[in-house]
Coordinates of C-alpha atoms in Angstrom, one line a residue:
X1 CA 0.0 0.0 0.0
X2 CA 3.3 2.5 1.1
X3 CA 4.5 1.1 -3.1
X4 CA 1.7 1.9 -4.2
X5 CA 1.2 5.5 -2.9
X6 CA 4.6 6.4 -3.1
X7 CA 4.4 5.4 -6.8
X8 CA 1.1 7.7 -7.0
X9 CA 3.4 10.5 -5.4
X10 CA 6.3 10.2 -7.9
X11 CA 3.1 10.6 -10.8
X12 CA 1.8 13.6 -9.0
X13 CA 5.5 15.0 -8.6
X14 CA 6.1 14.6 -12.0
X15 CA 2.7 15.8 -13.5
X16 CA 3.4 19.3 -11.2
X17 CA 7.0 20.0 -12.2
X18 CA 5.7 19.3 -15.8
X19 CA 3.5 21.7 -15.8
X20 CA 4.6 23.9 -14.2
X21 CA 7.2 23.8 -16.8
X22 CA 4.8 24.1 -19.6
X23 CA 3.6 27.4 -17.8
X24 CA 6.7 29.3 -17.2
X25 CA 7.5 28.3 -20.9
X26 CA 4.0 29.8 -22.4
X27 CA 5.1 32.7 -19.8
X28 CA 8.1 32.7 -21.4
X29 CA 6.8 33.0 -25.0
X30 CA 4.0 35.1 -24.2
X31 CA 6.6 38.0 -23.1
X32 CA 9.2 37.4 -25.8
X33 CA 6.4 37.7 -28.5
X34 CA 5.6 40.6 -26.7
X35 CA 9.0 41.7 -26.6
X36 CA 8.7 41.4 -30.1
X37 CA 5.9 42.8 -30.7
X38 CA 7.0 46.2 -28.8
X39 CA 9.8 46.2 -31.6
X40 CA 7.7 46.4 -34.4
X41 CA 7.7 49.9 -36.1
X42 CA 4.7 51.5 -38.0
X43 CA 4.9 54.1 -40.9
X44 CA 2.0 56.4 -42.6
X45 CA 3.2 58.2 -46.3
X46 CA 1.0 60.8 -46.6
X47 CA 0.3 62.4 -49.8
X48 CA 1.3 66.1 -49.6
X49 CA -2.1 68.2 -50.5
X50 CA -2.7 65.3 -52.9
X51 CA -5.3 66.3 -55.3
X52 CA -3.2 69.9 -55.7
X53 CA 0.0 67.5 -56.2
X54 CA -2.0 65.6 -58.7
X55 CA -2.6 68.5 -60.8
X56 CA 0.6 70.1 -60.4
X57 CA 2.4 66.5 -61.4
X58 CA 0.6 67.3 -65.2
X59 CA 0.8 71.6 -65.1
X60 CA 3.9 72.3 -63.5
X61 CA 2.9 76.4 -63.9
X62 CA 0.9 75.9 -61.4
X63 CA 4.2 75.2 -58.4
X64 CA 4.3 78.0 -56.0
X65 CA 0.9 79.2 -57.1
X66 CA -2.3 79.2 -54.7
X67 CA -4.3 76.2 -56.3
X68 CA -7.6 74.8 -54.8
X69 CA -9.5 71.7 -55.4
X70 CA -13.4 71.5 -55.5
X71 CA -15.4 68.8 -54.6
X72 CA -18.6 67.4 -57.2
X73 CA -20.4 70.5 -58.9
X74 CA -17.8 72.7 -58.1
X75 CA -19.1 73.2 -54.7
X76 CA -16.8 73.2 -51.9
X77 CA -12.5 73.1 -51.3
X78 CA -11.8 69.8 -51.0
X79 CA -7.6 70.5 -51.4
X80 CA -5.3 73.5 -50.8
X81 CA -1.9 74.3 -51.6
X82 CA 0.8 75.7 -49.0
X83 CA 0.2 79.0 -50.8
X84 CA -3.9 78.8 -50.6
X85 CA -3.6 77.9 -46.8
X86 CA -1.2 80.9 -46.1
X87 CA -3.4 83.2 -47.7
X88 CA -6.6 81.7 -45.3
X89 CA -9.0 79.9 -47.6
X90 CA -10.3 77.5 -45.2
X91 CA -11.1 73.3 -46.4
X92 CA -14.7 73.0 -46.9
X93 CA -15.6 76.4 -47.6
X94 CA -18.1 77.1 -50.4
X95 CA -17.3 78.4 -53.7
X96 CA -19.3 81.2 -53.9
X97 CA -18.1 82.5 -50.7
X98 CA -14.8 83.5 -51.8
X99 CA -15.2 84.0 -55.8
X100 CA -14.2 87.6 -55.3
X101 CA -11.0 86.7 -52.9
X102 CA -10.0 84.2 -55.2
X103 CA -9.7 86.5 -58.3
X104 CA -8.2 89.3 -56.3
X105 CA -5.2 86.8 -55.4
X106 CA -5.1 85.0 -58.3
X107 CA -5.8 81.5 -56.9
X108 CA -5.8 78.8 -59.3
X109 CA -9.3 76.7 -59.5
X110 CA -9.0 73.3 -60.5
X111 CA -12.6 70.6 -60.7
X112 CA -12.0 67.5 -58.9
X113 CA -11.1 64.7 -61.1
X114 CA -11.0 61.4 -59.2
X115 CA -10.2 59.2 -61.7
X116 CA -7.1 60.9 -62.5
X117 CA -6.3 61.0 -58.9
X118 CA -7.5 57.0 -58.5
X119 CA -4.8 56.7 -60.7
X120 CA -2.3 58.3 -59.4
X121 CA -2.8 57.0 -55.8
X122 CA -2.6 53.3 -57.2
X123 CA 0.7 54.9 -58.6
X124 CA 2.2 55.7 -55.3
X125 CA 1.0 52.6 -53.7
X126 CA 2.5 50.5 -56.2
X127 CA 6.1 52.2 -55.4
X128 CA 6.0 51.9 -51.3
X129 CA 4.8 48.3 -51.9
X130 CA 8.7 47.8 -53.1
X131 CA 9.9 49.2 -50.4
X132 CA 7.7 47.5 -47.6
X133 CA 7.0 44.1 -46.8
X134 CA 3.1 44.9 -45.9
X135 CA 1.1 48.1 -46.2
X136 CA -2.8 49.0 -45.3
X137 CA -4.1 51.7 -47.6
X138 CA -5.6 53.7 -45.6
X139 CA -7.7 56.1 -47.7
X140 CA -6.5 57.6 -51.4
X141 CA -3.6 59.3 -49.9
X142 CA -2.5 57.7 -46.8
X143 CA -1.2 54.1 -46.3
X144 CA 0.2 52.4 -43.4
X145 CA 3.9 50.6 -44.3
X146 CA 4.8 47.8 -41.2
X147 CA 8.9 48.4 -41.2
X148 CA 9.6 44.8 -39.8
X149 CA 12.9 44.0 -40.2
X150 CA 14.7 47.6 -40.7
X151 CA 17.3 48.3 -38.0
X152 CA 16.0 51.4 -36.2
X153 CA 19.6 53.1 -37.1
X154 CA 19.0 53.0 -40.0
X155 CA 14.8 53.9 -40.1
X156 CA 15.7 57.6 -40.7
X157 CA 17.3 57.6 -44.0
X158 CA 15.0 54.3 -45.3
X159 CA 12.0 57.2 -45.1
X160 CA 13.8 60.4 -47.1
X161 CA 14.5 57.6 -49.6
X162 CA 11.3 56.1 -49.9
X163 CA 10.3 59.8 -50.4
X164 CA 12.7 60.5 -52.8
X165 CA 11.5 57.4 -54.9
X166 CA 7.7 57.8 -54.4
X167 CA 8.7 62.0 -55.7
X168 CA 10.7 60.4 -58.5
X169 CA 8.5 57.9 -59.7
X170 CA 5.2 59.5 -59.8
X171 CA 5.6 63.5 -59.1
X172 CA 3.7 63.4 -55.5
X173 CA 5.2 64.8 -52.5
X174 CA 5.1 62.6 -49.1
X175 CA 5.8 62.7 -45.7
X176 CA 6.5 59.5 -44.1
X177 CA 6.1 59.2 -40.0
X178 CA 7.5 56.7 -38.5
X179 CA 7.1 55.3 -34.6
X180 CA 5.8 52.5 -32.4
X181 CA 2.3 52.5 -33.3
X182 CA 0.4 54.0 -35.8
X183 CA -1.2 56.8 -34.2
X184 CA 2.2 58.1 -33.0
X185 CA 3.4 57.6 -36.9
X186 CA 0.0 59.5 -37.9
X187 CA 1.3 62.5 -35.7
X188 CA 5.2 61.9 -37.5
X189 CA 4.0 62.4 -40.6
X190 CA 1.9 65.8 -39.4
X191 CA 5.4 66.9 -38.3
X192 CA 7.1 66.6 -41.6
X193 CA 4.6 69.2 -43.1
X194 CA 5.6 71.6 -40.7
X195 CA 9.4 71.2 -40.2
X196 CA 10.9 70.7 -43.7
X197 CA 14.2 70.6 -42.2
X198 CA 13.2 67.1 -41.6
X199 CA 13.0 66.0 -45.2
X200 CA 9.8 64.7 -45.7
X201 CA 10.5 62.0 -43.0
X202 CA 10.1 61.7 -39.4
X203 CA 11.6 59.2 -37.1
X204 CA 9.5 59.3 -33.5
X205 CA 11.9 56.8 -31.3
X206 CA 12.8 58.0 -28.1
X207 CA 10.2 58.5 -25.1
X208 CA 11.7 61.8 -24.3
X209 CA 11.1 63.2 -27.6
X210 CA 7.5 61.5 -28.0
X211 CA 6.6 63.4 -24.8
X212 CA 8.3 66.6 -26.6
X213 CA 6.4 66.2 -29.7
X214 CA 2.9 65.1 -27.3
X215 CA 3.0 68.2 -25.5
X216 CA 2.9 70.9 -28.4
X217 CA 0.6 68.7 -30.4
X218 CA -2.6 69.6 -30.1
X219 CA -5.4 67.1 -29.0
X220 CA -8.1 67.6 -31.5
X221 CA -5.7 66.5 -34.5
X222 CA -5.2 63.5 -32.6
X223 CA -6.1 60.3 -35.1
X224 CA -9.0 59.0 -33.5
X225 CA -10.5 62.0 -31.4
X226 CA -13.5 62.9 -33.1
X227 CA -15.3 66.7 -32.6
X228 CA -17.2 65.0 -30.1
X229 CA -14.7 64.3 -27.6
X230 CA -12.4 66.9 -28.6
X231 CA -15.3 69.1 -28.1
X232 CA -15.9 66.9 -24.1
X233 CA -11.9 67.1 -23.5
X234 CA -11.9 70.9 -23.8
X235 CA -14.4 71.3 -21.6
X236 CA -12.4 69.1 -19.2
X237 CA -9.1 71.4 -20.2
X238 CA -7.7 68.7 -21.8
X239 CA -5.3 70.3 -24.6
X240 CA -2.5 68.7 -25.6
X241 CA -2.1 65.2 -26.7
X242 CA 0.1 65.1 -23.7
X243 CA -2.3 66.1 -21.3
X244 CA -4.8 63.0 -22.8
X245 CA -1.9 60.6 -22.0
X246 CA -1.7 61.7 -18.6
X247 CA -5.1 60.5 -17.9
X248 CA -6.1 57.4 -16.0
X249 CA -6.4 54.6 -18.1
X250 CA -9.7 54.1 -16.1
X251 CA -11.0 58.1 -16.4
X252 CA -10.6 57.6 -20.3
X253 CA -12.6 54.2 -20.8
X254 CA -15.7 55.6 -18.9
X255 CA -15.6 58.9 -21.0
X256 CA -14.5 57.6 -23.9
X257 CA -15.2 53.3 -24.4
X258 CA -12.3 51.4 -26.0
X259 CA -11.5 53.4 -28.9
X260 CA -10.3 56.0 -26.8
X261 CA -8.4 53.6 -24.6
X262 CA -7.1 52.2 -27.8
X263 CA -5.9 56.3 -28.9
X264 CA -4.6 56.3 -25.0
X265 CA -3.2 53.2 -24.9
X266 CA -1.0 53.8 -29.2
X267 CA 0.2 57.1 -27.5
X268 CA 1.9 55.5 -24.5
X269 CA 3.7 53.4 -27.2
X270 CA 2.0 50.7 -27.1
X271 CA 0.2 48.8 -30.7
X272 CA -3.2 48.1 -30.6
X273 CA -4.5 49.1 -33.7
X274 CA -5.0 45.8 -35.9
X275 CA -2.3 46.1 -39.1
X276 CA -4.9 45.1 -41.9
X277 CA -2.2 43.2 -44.4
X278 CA -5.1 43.2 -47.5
X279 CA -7.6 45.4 -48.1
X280 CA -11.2 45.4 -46.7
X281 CA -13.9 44.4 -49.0
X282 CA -16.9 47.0 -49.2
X283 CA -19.6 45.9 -47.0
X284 CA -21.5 48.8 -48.9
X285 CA -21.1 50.1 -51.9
X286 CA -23.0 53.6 -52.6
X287 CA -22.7 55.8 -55.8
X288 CA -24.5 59.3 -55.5
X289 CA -24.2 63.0 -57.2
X290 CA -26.0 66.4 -56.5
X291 CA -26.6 68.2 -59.8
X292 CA -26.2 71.4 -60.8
X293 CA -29.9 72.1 -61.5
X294 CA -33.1 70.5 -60.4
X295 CA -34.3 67.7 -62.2
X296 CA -37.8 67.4 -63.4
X297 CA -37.9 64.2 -65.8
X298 CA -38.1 60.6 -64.8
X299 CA -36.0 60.6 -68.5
X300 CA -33.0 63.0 -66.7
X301 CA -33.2 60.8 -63.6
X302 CA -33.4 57.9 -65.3
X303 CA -30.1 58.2 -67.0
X304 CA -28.3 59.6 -63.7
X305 CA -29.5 56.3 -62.0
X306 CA -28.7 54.3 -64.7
X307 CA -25.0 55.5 -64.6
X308 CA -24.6 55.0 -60.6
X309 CA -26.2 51.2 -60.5
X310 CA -24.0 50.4 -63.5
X311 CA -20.8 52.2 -61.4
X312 CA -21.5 50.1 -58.5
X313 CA -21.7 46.7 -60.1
X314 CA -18.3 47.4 -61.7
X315 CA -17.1 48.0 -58.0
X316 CA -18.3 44.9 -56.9
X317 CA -16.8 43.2 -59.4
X318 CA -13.8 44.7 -58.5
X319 CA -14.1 43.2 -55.0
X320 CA -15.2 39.8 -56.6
X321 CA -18.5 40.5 -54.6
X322 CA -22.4 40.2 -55.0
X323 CA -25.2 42.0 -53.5
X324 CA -28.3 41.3 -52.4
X325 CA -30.2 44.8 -51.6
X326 CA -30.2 47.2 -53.4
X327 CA -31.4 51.0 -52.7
X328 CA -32.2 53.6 -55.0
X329 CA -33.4 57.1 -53.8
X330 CA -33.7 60.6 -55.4
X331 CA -34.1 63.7 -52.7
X332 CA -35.3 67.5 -53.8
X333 CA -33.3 70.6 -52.8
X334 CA -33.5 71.0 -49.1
X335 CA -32.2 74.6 -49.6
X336 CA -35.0 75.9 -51.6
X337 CA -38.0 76.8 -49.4
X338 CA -39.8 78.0 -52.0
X339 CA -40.3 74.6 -53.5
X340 CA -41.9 71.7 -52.4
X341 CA -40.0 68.7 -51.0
X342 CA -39.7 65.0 -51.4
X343 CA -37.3 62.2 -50.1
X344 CA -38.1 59.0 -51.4
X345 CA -35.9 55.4 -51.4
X346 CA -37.0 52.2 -52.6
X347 CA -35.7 48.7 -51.8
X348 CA -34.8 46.1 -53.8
X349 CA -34.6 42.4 -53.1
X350 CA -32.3 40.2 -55.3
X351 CA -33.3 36.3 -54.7
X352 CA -29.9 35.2 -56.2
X353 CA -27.3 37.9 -54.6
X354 CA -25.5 39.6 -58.0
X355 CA -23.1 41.4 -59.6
X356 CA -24.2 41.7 -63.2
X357 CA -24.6 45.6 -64.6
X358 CA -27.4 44.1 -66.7
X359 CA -29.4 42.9 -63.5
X360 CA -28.8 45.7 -61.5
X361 CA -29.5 48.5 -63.8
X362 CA -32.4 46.6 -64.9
X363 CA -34.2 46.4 -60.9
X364 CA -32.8 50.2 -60.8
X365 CA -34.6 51.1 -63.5
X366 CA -38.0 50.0 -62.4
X367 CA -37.7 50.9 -58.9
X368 CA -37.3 55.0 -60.0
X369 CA -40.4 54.6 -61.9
X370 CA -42.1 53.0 -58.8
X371 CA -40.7 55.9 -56.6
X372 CA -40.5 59.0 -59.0
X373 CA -43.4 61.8 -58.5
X374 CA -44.1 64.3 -61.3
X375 CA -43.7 68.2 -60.1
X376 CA -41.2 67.6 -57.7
X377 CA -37.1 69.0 -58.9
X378 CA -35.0 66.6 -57.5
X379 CA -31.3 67.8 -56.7
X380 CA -29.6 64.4 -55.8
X381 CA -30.2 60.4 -56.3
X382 CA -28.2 57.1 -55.9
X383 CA -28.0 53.6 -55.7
X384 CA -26.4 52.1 -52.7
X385 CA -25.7 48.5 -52.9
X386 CA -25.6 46.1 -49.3
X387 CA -25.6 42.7 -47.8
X388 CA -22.4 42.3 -49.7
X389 CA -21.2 38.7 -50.4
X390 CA -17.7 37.3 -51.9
X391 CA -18.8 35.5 -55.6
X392 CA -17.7 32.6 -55.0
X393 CA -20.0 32.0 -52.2
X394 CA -23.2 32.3 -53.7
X395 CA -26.4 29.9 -53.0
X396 CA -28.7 29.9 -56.3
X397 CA -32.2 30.2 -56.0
X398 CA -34.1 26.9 -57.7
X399 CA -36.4 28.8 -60.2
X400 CA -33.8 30.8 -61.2
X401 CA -34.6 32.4 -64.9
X402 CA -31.1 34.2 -65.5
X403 CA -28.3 32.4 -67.5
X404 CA -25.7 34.1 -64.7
X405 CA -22.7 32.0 -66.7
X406 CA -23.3 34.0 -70.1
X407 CA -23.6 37.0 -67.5
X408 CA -20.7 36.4 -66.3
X409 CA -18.5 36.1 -69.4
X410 CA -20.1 39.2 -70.9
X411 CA -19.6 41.4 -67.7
X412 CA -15.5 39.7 -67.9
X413 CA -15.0 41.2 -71.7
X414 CA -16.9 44.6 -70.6
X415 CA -14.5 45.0 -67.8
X416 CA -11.8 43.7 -69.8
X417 CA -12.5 46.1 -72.6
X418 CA -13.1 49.4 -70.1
X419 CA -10.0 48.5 -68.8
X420 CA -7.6 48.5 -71.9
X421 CA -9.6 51.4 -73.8
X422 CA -11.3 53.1 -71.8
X423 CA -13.6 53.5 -68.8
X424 CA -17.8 53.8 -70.5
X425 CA -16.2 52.3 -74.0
X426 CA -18.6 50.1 -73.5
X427 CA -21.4 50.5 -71.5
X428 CA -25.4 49.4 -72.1
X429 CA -27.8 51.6 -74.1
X430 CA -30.1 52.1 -71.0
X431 CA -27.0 54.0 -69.5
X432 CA -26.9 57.4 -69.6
X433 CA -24.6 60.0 -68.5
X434 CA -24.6 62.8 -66.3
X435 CA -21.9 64.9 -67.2
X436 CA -24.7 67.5 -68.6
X437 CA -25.6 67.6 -64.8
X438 CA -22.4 68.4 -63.2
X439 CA -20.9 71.7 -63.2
X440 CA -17.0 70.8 -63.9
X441 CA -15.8 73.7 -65.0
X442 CA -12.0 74.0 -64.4
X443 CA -11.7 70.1 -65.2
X444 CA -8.4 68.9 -66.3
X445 CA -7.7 66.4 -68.8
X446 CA -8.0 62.4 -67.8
X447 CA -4.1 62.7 -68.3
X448 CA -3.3 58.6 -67.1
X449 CA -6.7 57.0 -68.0
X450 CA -8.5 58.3 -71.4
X451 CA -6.3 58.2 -74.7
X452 CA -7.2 61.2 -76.0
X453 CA -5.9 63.3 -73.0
X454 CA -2.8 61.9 -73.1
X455 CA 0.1 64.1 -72.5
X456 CA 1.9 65.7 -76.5
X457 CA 5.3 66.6 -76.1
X458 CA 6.3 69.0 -79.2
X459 CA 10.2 69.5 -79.9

């Protein structure tokens, strides 16, 4: 019985020491991946002014003028110059507004053309994509590089190359920001806008200089803080990006939930802001315009619909997605009080989730006819596709009436042709356009993406 219990001892022994040796190993591994982890370095390019660069890339008269950018209709400024900032056009203001300041300082007035820009950010992505092992586009003008792998020594002059190369290969200007975690890079690359004795790149390393750079750096241009809680931490005489950091851990997760613990948390240094290696697919997909003038006609609607649904399945194609909703809404002029007003959106239901133009334009079509209302001038419509699907993973309905593999192949050669001729090269009759809607009036030429804009040299 003493053998036998001694023998049960020596199992127990054994079992403990074993795992307890498991457990200081996992411990083990647990901090050198975080150890790891710590090491990682983030960097954000950020396009300098980028729809101005864009248009400067193709018109170099316009370097060290005041340029502006509009947004659709010629409405707003959507993009300044250095020169246009200094002489205090503000971003967002309306056209009309400053028509008179404009022409007194000769400010150049460019219409925004986003397909030229498109192009031109897919040009500068293409480049940092050699020089990084991973990036996250973040928006048209901003992506995220992970420097794994670059001795810190050394991080310094890898960013004023990258933005010599990015300058050299497609004409844009960059600031690259590089530090811990990518909100502290965010706030590098602010830096490099206004210190150009830093060359266009900015290494945040050291804690005392973080807490240099935190303390002049104001809270509200903080990635992350919205006006909401910028607006909540002035009232709480919170200032400085420095002053946020200071806070309780505790005092900002009952204010703020865990995105600001997660803005709290990438300012003490420390990563927490998931590195997306590929790019999100759409889980929405909405296509809109406001027009120039009120539109009467279901025949004038009918063709500005018609254009969006057919915009929006080539995106989804894009994405190698399907949807199976579809919205489709025109809205009158809220600003005209003298007119009456009416906001209407229909639904529509796909039984097999698609991505065919024909489909979709088709349900589009007949949903505007369903919705329209004669005497009212409508001033805006879209199409907004949703509950997104990838293609592959589509469940066909039994009684299905569509040949969706003939659909398939014609929508491939559509794309196909757009794509080496020309985008609408090839579009169906129902489609119309909209450009007679739009005002566009200091519209560049489609310089990278239409043949017949295409840059003549004459020698």
């Amino acid at each position: 019985m003493t053998k036998r219990n001694n023998l049960y001892l020596s199992h127990f022994t054994f079992i403990f020491h074993l795992s307890s040796f498991i457990f200081h190993l996992s411990t083990f591994n647990f901090q050198l991946s975080s150890f790891i982890f710590q090491l990682l370095m983030f960097g954000l390019c950020d396009c300098n002014n980028f729809f101005v660069s864009c248009e400067r890339v193709f018109n170099p008269m316009l370097e060290g003028m005041p340029v502006v950018v509009l947004s659709n209709n010629d409405g707003c400024v959507v993009s300044r110059s250095n020169e246009a900032k200094a002489l205090g056009i503000k971003m967002g203001q309306p056209l009309y507004q400053i028509r008179d300041f404009i022409k007194k300082h000769n400010v150049k007035v460019c219409s925004s053309n986003y397909r030229l820009y498109g192009d031109m950010s897919q040009r500068v992505m293409a480049t940092l994509r050699q020089f990084s092992p991973a990036i996250e586009i973040y928006s048209i003008d901003e992506a995220f590089l992970l420097l794994d792998g670059y001795p810190t020594g050394q991080l310094k002059q890898f960013g004023e190359e990258l933005a010599r190369t990015v300058k050299r290969n497609t004409g844009i200007p960059v600031s690259i920001g590089m530090s811990h975690t990518k909100t502290l890079a965010k706030i590098a690359s602010k830096l490099c806008k206004r210190y150009p004795k830093l060359n266009n790149a900015c290494l945040m390393l050291r804690d005392e200089d973080i807490a240099k750079v935190l303390g002049n750096f104001a809270i509200g241009d903080v990635w992350g803080i919205g006006r909401k809680h910028n607006r909540m931490l002035g009232e709480c005489r919170i200032a400085t990006a420095a002053d946020f950091a200071a806070l309780s851990e505790k005092w900002v997760q009952n204010r703020m939930g865990i995105t600001g613990v997660r803005t709290w948390l990438e300012l003490h240094g420390k990563p927490c802001i998931e590195f997306s290696h590929e790019e999100a697919d759409r889980q929405s997909i909405m296509v809109s315009r406001s027009f120039s003038k009120e539109l009467y006609s279901i025949q004038e609607l009918h063709e500005t619909i018609t254009t969006f649904a057919g915009i929006a399945a080539e995106k989804l194609r894009k994405q190698n997605s399907v949807a199976q909703e579809m919205q489709v809404f025109i809205i009158t002029n809220r600003h005209r009080d003298d007119q009456p007003q009416h906001y209407e959106c229909g639904l529509v239901h796909f039984e097999t989730p698609t991505d065919s133009t024909l489909e979709i334009v088709k349900a589009a079509t007949e949903e505007l006819k369903r919705i329209y209302r004669r005497g009212y001038g409508y001033k805006k419509s879209g199409v907004r596709l949703s509950h997104i699907t990838p293609s592959n993973a589509v469940q066909g309905a039994l009684f299905d009436t569509i040949d969706r593999p003939k659909h398939k192949k014609l929508m491939e050669a559509i794309d196909r042709i757009n794509s080496g001729i020309g985008h609408d090269s090839v579009k169906l009759v129902s489609q119309g356009s909209i450009t007679g809607h739009t005002n566009r009036e200091h519209l560049s030429p489609q310089y990278t993406t239409d043949w017949d804009d295409i840059i003549v040299v004459k020698v």
